[in-house]
Each structure stands twice: as C-alpha cells, then as structure tokens.
XYZ file of C-alpha atoms in Angstrom:
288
model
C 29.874 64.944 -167.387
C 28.440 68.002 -165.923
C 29.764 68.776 -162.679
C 28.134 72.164 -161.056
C 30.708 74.290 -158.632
C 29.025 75.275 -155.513
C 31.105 77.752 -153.103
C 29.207 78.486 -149.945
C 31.481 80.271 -146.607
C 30.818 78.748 -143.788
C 32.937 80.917 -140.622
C 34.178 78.683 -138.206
C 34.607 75.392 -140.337
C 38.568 73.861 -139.484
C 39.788 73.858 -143.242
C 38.071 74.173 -146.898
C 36.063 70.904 -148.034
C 35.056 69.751 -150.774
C 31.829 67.336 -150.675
C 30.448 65.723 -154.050
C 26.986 65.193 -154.265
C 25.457 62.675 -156.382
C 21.715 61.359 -156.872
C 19.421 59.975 -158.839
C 21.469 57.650 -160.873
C 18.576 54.800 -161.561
C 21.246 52.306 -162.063
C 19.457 49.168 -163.767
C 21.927 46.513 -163.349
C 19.663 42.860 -163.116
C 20.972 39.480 -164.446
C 19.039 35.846 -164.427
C 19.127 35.270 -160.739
C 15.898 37.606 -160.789
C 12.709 36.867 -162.197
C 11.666 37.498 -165.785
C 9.541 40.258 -164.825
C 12.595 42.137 -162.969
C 14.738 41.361 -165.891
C 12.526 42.945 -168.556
C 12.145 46.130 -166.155
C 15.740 46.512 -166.172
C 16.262 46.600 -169.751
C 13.310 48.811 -170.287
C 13.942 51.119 -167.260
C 18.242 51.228 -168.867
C 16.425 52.498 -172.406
C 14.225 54.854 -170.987
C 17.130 56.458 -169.168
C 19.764 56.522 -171.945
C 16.685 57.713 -174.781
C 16.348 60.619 -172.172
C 19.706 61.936 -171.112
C 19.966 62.899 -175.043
C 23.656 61.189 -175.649
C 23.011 57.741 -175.994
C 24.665 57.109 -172.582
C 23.459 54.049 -170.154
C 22.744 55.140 -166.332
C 25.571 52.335 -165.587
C 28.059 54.367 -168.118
C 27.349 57.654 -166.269
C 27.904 56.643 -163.391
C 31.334 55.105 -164.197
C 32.506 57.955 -165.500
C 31.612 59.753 -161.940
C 33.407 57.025 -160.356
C 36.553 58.063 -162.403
C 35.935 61.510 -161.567
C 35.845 61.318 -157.950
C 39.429 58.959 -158.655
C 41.228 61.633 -159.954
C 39.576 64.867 -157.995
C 39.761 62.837 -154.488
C 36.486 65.126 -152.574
C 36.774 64.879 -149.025
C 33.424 63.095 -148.545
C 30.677 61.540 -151.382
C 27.002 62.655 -150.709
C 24.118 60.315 -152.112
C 20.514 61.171 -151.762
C 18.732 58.376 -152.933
C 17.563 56.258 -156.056
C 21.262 55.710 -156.883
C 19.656 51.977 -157.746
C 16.456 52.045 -159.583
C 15.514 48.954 -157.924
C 16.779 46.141 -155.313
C 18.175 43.551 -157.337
C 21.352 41.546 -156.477
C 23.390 43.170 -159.005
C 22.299 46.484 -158.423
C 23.759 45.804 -154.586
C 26.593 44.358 -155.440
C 27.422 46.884 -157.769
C 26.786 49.730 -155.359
C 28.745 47.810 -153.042
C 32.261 47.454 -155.243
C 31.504 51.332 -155.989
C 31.619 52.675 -152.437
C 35.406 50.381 -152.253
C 36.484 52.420 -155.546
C 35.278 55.499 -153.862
C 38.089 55.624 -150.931
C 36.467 58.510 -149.553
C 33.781 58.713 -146.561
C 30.426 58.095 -148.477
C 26.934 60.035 -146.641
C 24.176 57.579 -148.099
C 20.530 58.151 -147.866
C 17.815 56.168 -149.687
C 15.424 57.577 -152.194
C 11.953 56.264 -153.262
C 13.346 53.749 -156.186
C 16.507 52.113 -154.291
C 14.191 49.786 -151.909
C 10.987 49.178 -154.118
C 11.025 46.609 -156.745
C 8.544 47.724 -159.609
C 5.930 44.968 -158.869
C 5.337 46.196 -155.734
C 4.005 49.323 -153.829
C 6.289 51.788 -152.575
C 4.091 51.195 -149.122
C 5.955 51.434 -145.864
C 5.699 47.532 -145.747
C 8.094 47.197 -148.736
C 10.628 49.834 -147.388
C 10.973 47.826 -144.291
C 11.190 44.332 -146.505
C 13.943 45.891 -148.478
C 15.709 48.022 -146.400
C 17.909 45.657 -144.352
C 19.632 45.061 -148.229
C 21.155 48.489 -147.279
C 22.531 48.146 -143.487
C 26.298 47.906 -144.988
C 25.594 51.758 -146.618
C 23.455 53.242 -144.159
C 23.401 54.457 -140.534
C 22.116 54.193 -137.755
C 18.277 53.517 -137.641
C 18.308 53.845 -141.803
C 16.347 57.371 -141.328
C 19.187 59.608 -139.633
C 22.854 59.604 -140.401
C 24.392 62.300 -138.775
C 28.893 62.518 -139.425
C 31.124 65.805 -138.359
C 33.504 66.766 -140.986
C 36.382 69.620 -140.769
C 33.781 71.752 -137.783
C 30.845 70.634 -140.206
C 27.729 68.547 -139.027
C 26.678 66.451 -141.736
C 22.830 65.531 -141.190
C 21.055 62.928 -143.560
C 17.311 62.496 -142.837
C 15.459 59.925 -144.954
C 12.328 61.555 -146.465
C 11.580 59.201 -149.357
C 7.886 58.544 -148.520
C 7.545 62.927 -148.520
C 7.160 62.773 -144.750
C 9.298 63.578 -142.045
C 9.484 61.822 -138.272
C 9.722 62.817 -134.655
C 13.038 60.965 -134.298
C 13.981 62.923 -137.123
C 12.967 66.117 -135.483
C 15.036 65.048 -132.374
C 17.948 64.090 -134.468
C 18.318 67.653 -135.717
C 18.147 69.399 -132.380
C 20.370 67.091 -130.935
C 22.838 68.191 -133.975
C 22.395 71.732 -133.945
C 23.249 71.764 -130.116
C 26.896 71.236 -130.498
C 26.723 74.857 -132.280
C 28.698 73.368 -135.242
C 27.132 74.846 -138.812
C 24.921 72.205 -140.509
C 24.501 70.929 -143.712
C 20.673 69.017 -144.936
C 20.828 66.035 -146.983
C 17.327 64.862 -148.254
C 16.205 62.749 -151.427
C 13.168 64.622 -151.881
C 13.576 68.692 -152.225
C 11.752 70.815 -149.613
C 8.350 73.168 -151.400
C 9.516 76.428 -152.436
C 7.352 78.228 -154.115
C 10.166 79.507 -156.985
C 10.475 75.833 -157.006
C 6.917 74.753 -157.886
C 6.672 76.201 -162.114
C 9.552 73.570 -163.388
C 8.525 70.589 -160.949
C 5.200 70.938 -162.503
C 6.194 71.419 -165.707
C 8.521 68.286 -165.714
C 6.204 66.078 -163.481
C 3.155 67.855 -163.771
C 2.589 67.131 -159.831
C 4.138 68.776 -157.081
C 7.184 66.608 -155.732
C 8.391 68.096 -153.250
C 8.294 67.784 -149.105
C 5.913 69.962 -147.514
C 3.177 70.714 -149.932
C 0.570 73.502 -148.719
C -3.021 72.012 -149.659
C -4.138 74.343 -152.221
C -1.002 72.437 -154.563
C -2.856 69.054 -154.130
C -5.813 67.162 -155.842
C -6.863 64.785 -153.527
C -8.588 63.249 -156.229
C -4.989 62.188 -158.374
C -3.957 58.787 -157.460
C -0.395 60.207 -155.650
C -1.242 63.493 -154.430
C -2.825 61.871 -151.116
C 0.807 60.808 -150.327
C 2.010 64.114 -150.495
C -0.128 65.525 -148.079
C 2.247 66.688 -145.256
C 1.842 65.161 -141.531
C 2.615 67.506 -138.516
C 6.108 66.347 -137.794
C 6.871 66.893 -141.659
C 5.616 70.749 -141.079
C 7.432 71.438 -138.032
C 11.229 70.536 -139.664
C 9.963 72.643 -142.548
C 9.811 74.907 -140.098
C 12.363 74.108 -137.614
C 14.779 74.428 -140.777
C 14.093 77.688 -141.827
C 14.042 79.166 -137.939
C 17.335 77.771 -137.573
C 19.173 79.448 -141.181
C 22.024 80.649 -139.242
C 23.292 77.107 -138.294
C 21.840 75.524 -141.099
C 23.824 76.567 -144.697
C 22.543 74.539 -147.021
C 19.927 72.404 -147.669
C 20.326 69.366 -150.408
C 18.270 67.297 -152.130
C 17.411 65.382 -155.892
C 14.711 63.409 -156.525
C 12.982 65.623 -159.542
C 16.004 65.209 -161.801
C 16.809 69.083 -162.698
C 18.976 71.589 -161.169
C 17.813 73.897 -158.817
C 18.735 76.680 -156.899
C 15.985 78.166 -154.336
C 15.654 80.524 -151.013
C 14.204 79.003 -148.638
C 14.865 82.255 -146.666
C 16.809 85.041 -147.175
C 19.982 83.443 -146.199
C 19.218 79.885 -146.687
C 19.299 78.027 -149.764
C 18.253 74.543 -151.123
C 20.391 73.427 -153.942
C 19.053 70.572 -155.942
C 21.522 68.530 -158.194
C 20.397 67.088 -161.377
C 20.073 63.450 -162.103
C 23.404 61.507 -162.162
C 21.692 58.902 -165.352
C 22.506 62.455 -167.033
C 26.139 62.672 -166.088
C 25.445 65.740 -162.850
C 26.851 66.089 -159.800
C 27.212 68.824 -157.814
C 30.663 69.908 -155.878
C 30.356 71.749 -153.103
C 33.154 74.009 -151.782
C 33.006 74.773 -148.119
C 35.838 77.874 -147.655
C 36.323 79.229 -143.995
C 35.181 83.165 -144.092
C-alpha cells in the first residue's frame, strides 16, 4: 500500500482528525446473474487494472488490503470520490455494501463517472438517473450534495462526475460556508489548474479536469464537447477560490495520479492516486 500523510492546520477545529480518502478503485466484481457481455467486461476491465498497477495485484485485492488498513488505524471518517465500482453490477453493490459494515467509521460517498454506467451504455444523464437509485443506501441527500460536520469541520461532497457543476450545488455551498465553520471540498473530478494540466495530458492526453478554459479544448475530439464548462460550473470555480479562507482543502481523483496544486495562494487541491494501485491519502486536521 501507499498511503500519502497530509497535515493541513485548520484554527478553530474541536480536536485533531484524521479523514482517509480513497478513490478510484474500479472494483470489477460481476458473477452469472449479469449478462455475458458484463461478465467479459469484468474480467477484462480486472486485467487491465492489475497489468497496470505494476505488482500483479487485482483492484478487489487492493482494496482489501485498504479495508484492513482502515481496521487497524481506525480514521475518524472514510472519504470516497467516486468510481470505487467500475460498473453497476450486483456484486459490485453488494460488495461495496459489506465494505462500508467492515468500515465502522462514518463513510462521505460521492459517485464518480464509472460507479453508475454500465460499459454498454452512454455515460448520458439518462443512465446516471437509471442507475443511481442502486446507490440511495451510500449517498445523501439529493445524490449531488452531501454535506456532514465533523470535530468544527464542514464536510461538503458535490457530485461533479459529468465535469459540470449545478445551481443547487452552488446554494449548497453558501448555505455551508454560512455557519462560519472551515470547509473541506470533496469532488470526483479535480478542479483545472494550470500546474495541473502537463501530467493530465500526458497520462490522458485530454484535459480531465472541471472547469476547462476553451483554448484547452478541441471541439472537434469526440469528449472534449463534454468538458466544456456551463455557467454554474464557472461560478463555484470561482466561488471556491474567493472563499480560500473558509475553504482548506479541496479533494478530488478521477485521473489516477497524485497531485498537489494551488489553486490560490493559500488554497490547495490535493488529488489522491488511484486506490486499484494500493493509494490513499490520510489527511491530518491539527488545531493551530
């Protein structure tokens, strides 16, 4: 395992925490109650990830052995960001299910990209809202906020999996930042920084991240017109940075490297590598 140590000071928080943040896991678990098709996926989608990660380790085996971690190191809260599943099949659920009882801790759980799309069909809107009701036991509220206080900490999740941000979203976060608590951001997908933009490129060779300026897109490639932001999506880009004395730390995975980036001088966006690879990142929150 590689487990990153992140020590931020946040004045005012009630007593040192210690959050664990996991994404990105791609578990692959499928068995004959799905179609053929899903069934092949799974098997190819498990050897693509294990071939990758360099040890000849299976995204299920990883992921175990983070189970057995948070066991013995007992974090005061779990932190998901999406494509924990790499697809909606029963077993995939049920898995994630029987891990969030072995967990034993409060568990912050927002969707990526991969958790509600089946590989057959279009991560479109339409599918998200087929497949999201799978996920009511994990999720809050309306499935795109989940807001928890922890130790004088407000914990805000906001689901950007289709690269775009909402106006309930927007509302969500001012309604949060007005009981003056300091804020931590939870996204699947990482917000554009430029110091961000040379290894996202040179991994994906498109620009994944939330809040693209134009001149990063070619309308022309086949997923770039997805990435285009909307207005809403702008304005938290914004509304984030203008608010970098609340807000401490921003959060996200999604483009399966480690990251570290200003977002302004005293904000920053941490980015956790893929769990499939054995990552996590710990984050230690110390009163100043």
């Amino acid at each position: 395992m590689r487990i990153e140590q992140t020590k931020i000071i946040v004045p005012n928080i009630t007593k040192t925490t210690r959050l664990l943040h996991i994404t990105d896991a791609h578990l692959c678990y499928v068995d004959s109650r799905e179609e053929a098709r899903l069934q092949k996926h799974g098997v190819r989608r498990r050897a693509n990830f294990t071939a990758e990660n360099g040890r000849g380790v299976s995204p299920e085996e990883a992921f175990t052995a983070l189970l057995s971690y948070i066991q013995k190191s007992k974090p005061d809260g779990i932190v998901m960001t999406g494509d924990i599943i790499d697809f909606p099949s029963r077993k995939n659920l049920e898995y994630l299910g029987e891990a969030f009882r072995q967990m034993r801790v409060p568990v912050f759980y927002m969707v990526g990209n991969h958790d509600y799309a089946p590989p057959y069909e279009e991560e479109s809107l339409e599918t998200k809202r087929k497949y999201l009701p799978l996920f009511r036991r994990f999720l809050s509220g309306d499935f795109t906020v989940d807001v928890k206080e922890m130790n004088g900490l407000m914990l805000v999740g906001l689901d950007n999996s289709r690269n775009q941000f909402s106006e309930e979203q927007l509302r969500a976060l001012e309604e949060a930042a007005a009981k003056q608590l300091p804020m931590l951001l939870f996204f699947h997908v990482p917000l554009f920084v430029e110091s961000l933009l040379p290894d996202v490129l040179g991994k994906w060779k498109s620009p994944l991240m939330c809040g693209c300026p134009m001149q990063c897109l070619d309308l022309s490639h086949p997923y770039h017109p997805f990435l285009v932001p909307e207005g809403t999506t702008l304005r938290i880009c914004d509304w984030i940075r203008a608010h970098d004395a609340q807000v401490k730390a921003v959060v996200a995975g999604h483009i399966h490297m480690s990251h570290e980036d200003a977002l302004t001088p005293r904000l920053n966006q941490y980015v956790t590598n893929a769990a499939y690879y054995g990552a996590a990142r710990e984050f230690v929150l110390a009163p100043a």
